[in-house]
Short mmCIF file of C-alpha atoms in Angstrom, two decimals:
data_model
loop_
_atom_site.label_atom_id
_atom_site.label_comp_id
_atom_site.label_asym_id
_atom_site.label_seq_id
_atom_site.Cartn_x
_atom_site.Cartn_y
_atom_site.Cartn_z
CA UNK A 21 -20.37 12.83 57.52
CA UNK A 22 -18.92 14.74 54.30
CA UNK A 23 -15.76 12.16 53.32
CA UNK A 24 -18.38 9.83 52.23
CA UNK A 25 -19.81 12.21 49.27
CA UNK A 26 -16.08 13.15 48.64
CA UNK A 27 -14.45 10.00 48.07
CA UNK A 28 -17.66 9.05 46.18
CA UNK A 29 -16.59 11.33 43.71
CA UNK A 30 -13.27 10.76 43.72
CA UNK A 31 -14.31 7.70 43.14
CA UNK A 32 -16.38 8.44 39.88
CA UNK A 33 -13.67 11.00 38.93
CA UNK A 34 -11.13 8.06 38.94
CA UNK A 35 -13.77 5.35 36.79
CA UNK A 36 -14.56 8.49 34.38
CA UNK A 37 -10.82 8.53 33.76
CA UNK A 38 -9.88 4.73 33.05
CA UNK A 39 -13.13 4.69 31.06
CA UNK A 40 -11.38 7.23 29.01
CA UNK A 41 -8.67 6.02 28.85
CA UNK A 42 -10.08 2.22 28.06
CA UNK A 43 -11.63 4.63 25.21
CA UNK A 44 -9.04 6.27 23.91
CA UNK A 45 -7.21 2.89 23.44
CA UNK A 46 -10.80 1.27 21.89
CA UNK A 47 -10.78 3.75 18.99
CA UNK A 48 -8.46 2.61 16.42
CA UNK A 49 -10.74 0.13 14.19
CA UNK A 50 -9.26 -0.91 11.29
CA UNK A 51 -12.14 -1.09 8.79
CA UNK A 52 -10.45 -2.20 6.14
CA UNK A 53 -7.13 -4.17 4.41
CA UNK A 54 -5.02 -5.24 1.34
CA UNK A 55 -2.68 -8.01 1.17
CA UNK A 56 0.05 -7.90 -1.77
CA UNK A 57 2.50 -9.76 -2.15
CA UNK A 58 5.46 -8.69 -4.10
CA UNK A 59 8.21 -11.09 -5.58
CA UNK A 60 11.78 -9.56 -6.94
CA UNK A 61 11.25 -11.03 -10.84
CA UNK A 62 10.67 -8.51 -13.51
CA UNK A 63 6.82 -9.12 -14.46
CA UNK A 64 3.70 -7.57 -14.96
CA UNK A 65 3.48 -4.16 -12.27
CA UNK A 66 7.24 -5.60 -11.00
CA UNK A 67 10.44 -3.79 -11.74
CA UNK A 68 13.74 -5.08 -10.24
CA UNK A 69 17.76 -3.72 -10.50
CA UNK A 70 18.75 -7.38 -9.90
CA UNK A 71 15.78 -10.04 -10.36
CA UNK A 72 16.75 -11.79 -7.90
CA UNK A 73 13.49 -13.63 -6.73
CA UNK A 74 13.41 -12.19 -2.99
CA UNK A 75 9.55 -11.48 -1.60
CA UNK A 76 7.79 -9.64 1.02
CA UNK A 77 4.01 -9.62 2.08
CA UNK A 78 2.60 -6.47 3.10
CA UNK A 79 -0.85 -6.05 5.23
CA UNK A 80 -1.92 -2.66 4.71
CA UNK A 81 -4.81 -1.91 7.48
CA UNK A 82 -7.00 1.24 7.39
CA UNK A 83 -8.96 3.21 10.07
CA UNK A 84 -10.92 5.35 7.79
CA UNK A 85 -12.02 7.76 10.43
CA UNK A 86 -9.22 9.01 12.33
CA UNK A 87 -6.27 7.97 9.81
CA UNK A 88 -4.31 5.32 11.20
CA UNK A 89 -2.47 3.21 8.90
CA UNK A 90 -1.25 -0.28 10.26
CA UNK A 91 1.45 -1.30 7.72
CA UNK A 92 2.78 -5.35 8.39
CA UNK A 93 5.45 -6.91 6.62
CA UNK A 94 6.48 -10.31 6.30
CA UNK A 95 9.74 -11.13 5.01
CA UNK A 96 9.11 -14.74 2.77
CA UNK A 97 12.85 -14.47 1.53
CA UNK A 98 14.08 -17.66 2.12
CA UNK A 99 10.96 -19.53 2.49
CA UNK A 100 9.06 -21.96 0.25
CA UNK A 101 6.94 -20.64 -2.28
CA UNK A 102 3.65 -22.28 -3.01
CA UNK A 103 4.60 -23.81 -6.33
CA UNK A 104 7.93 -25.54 -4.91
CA UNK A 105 11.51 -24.03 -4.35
CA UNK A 106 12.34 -21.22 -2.26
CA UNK A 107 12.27 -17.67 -2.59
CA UNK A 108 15.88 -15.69 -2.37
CA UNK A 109 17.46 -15.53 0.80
CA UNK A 110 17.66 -11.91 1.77
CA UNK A 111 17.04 -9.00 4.07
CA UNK A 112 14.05 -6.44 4.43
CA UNK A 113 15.89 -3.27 4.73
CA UNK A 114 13.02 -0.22 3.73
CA UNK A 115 9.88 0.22 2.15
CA UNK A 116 7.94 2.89 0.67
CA UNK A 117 4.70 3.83 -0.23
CA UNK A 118 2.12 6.54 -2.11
CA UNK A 119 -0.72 8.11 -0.57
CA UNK A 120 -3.75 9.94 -2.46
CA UNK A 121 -3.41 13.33 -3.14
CA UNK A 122 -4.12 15.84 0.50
CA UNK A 123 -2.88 12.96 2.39
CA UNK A 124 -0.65 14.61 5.28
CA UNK A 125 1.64 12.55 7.73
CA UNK A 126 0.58 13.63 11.49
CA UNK A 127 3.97 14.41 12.88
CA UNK A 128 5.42 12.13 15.40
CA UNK A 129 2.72 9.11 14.79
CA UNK A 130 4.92 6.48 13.33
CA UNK A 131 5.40 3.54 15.66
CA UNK A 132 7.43 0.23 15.36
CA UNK A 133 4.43 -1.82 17.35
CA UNK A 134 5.90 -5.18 17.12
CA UNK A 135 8.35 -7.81 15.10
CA UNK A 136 8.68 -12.09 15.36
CA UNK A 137 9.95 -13.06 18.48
CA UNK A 138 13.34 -14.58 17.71
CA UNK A 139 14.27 -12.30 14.86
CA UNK A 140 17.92 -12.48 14.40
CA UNK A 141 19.38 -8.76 14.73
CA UNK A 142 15.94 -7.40 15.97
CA UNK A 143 14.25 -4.83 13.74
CA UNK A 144 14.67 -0.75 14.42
CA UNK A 145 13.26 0.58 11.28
CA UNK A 146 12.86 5.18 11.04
CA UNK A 147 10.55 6.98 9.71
CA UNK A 148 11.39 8.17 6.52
CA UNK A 149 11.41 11.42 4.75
CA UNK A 150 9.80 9.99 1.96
CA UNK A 151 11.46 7.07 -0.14
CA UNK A 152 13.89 7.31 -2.60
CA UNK A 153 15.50 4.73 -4.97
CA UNK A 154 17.26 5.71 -8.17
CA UNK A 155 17.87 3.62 -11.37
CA UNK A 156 16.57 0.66 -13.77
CA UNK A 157 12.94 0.35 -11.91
CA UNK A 158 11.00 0.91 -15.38
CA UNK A 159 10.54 4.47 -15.69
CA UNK A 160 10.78 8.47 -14.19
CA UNK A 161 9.17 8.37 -10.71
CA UNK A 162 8.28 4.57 -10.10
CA UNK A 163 11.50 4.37 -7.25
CA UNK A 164 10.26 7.80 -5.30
CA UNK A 165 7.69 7.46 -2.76
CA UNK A 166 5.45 9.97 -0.15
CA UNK A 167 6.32 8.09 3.17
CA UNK A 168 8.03 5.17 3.80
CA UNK A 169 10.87 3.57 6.95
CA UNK A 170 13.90 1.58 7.16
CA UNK A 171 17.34 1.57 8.77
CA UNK A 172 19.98 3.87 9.11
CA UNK A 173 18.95 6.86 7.05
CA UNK A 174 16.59 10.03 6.59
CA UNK A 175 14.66 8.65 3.59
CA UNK A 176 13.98 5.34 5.12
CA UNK A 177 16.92 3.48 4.05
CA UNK A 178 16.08 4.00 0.02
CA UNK A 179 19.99 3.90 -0.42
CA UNK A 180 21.70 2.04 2.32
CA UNK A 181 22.60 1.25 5.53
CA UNK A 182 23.28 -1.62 7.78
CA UNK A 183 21.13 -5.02 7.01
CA UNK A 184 21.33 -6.25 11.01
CA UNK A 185 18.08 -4.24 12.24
CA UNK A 186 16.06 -5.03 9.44
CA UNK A 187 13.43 -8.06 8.92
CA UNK A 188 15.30 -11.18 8.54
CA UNK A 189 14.15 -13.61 6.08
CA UNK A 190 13.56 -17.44 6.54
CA UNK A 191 11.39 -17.23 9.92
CA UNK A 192 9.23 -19.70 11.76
CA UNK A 193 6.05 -20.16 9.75
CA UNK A 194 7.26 -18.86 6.52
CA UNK A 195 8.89 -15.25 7.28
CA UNK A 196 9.81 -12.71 10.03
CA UNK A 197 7.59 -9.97 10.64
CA UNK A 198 7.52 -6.46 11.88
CA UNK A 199 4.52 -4.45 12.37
CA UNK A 200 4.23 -0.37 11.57
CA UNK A 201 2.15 2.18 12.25
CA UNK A 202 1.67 5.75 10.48
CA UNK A 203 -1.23 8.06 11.60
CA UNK A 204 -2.51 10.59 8.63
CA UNK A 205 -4.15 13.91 8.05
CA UNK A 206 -5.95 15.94 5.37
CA UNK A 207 -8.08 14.86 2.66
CA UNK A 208 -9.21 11.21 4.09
CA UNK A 209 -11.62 10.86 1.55
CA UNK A 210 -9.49 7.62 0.25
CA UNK A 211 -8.26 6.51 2.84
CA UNK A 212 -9.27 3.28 2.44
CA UNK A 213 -8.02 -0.17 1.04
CA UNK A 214 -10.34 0.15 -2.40
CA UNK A 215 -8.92 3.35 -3.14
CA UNK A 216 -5.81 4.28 -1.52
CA UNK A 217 -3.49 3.00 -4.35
CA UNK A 218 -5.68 4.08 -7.03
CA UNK A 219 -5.84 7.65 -6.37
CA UNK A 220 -2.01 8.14 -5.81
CA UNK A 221 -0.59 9.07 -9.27
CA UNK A 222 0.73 6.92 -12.35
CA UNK A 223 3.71 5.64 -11.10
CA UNK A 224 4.63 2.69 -8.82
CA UNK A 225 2.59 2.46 -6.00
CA UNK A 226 4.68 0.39 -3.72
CA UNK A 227 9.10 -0.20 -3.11
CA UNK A 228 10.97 -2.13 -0.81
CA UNK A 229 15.17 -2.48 -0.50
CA UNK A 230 16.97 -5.52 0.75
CA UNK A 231 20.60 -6.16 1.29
CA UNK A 232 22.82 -9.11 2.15
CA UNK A 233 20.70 -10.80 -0.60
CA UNK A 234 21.70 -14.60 -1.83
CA UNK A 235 24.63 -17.15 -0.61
CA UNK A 236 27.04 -14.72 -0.59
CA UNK A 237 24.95 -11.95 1.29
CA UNK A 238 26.92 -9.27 -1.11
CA UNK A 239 24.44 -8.48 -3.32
CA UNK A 240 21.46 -5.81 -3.14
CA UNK A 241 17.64 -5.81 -4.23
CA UNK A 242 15.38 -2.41 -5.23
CA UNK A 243 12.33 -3.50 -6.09
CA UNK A 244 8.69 -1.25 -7.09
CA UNK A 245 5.36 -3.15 -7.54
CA UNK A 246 2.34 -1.42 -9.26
CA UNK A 247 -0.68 -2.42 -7.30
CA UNK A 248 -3.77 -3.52 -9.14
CA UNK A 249 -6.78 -1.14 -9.64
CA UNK A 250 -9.28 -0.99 -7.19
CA UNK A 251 -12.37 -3.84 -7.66
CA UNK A 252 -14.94 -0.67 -8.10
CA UNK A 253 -12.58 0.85 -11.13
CA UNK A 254 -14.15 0.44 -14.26
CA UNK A 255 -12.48 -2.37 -16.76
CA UNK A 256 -10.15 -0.92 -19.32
CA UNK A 257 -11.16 -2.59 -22.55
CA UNK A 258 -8.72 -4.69 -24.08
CA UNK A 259 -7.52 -3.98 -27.51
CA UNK A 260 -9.44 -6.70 -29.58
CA UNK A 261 -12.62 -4.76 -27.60
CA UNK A 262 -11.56 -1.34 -29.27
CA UNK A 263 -11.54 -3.16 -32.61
CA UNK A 264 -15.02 -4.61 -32.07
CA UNK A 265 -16.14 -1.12 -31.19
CA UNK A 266 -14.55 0.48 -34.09
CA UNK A 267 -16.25 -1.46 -36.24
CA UNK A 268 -19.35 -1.59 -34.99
CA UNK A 269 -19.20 2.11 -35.28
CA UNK A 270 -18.22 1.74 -38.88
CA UNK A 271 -21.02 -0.71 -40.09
CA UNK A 272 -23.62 2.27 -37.75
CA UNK A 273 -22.52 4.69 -40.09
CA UNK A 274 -22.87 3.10 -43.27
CA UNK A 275 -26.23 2.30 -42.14
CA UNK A 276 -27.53 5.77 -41.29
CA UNK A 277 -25.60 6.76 -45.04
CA UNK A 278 -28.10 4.28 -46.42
CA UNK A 279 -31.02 4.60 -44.84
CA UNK A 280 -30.76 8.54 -45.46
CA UNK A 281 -29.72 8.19 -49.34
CA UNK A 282 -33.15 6.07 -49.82
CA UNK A 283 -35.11 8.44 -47.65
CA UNK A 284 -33.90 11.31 -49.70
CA UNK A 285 -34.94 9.40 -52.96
CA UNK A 286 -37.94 8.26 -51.81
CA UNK A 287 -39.01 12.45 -50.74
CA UNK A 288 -37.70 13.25 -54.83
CA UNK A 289 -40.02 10.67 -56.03
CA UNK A 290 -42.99 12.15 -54.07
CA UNK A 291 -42.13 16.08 -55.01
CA UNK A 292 -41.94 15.14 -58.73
#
């Protein structure tokens, strides 16, 4: 007469437990995103070594509340671009990235959740210890990120390794992919896909490295991409707007010089 009551709890111990587990999994929500797009030629916010015209599309995905950070690249290398041609054949090899200031990687969270079926050499990208490229990417700082992952080496593949594991270029429907994901810590406060890249300091906000780049597959890409200010930044004026400001301020003054010379004459005239 008692196994009944005990395997009815067991019972509701063991749906209490899948429930939370069915939970657990049900938590990540991704509340908000960015898609950039970054091309190899020197431009405005682009600075290349080589110029070579290789591209990557990055879907940056943003669980404000518990810090997950679901990072997807597409490498378009090789592909056609919108406007006819094709983009540089080449190979996604790294990428880095800045976070706002407090951010803090939670150890042991980054994840290599998926890549295109069919990718040539498969894709086995490690975290990083930061990201680190050196030389002609515009100025001090724009080639040296917070986080960031690639192949074969401790700062995510900022200076080399073997091309075979990373993200191929030339895929079915317009690129291979691979999908990341970092979990974070600390100050969340902009974690979020309107301000994360605005609140990260004054140099580059994005890099990526690819190798066996072109015909040949000799040649190597660094490029660093400057993302644009967040839609709820306030406009920077443009320089003919500073002009028009300057003189309005000019003509205000002469005015109030004016209008106080004839008040003053007009209180002499009174006196007298």
């Amino acid at each position: 007469m008692t196994k009944l009551p005990a395997l009815s709890r067991i019972a509701c111990l063991c749906a209490f437990s899948f429930g939370g587990i069915a939970a657990s999994h049900a938590q990540i929500t991704y509340e908000s995103s960015k898609t950039i797009t970054v091309v190899a030629t020197n431009g405005p916010g682009v600075f290349t070594t080589e110029n070579t015209g290789v591209a990557v599309k990055a879907l940056f995905k943003f669980d404000h509340q518990l810090g997950y950070l679901e990072v997807k690249l597409t490498n378009l290398s090789g592909t056609a671009k919108p406007g006819g041609g094709h983009y540089t054949d080449g190979i996604l090899v790294g990428f880095g990235f800045d976070g706002p200031a407090g951010l803090l990687y939670k150890s042991n969270s980054f994840t290599q959740l998926s890549f295109t079926s069919g990718e040539p050499g498969g894709v086995d990208f490690d975290l990083g210890n930061g990201f680190s490229m050196s030389g002609g990417l515009g100025g001090a700082g724009n080639g040296t990120f917070d986080f960031g992952a690639g192949v074969d080496g401790a700062d995510g593949n900022g200076t080399g390794g073997s091309p075979s594991p990373g993200i191929a270029g030339g895929g079915p429907g317009g690129g291979y992919s691979a999908t990341f994901r970092f979990r974070f810590k600390g100050d969340l406060t902009h974690f979020n896909a309107d301000d994360f890249f605005e609140f990260n300091g004054a140099d580059a906000d994005l890099g990526f490295r690819f190798k066996a780049v072109g015909d040949c597959d000799e040649d190597s890409e660094k490029v660093v991409y400057f993302v644009e200010d967040s839609p709820n930044a306030p406009p920077i004026p443009e320089p003919s707007t500073y002009g028009l400001l300057a003189a309005g301020l000019l003509v205000g003054v002469a005015g109030l010089k004016r209008y106080r010379a004839r008040r003053t004459a007009g209180t002499g005239s009174i006196s007298a």
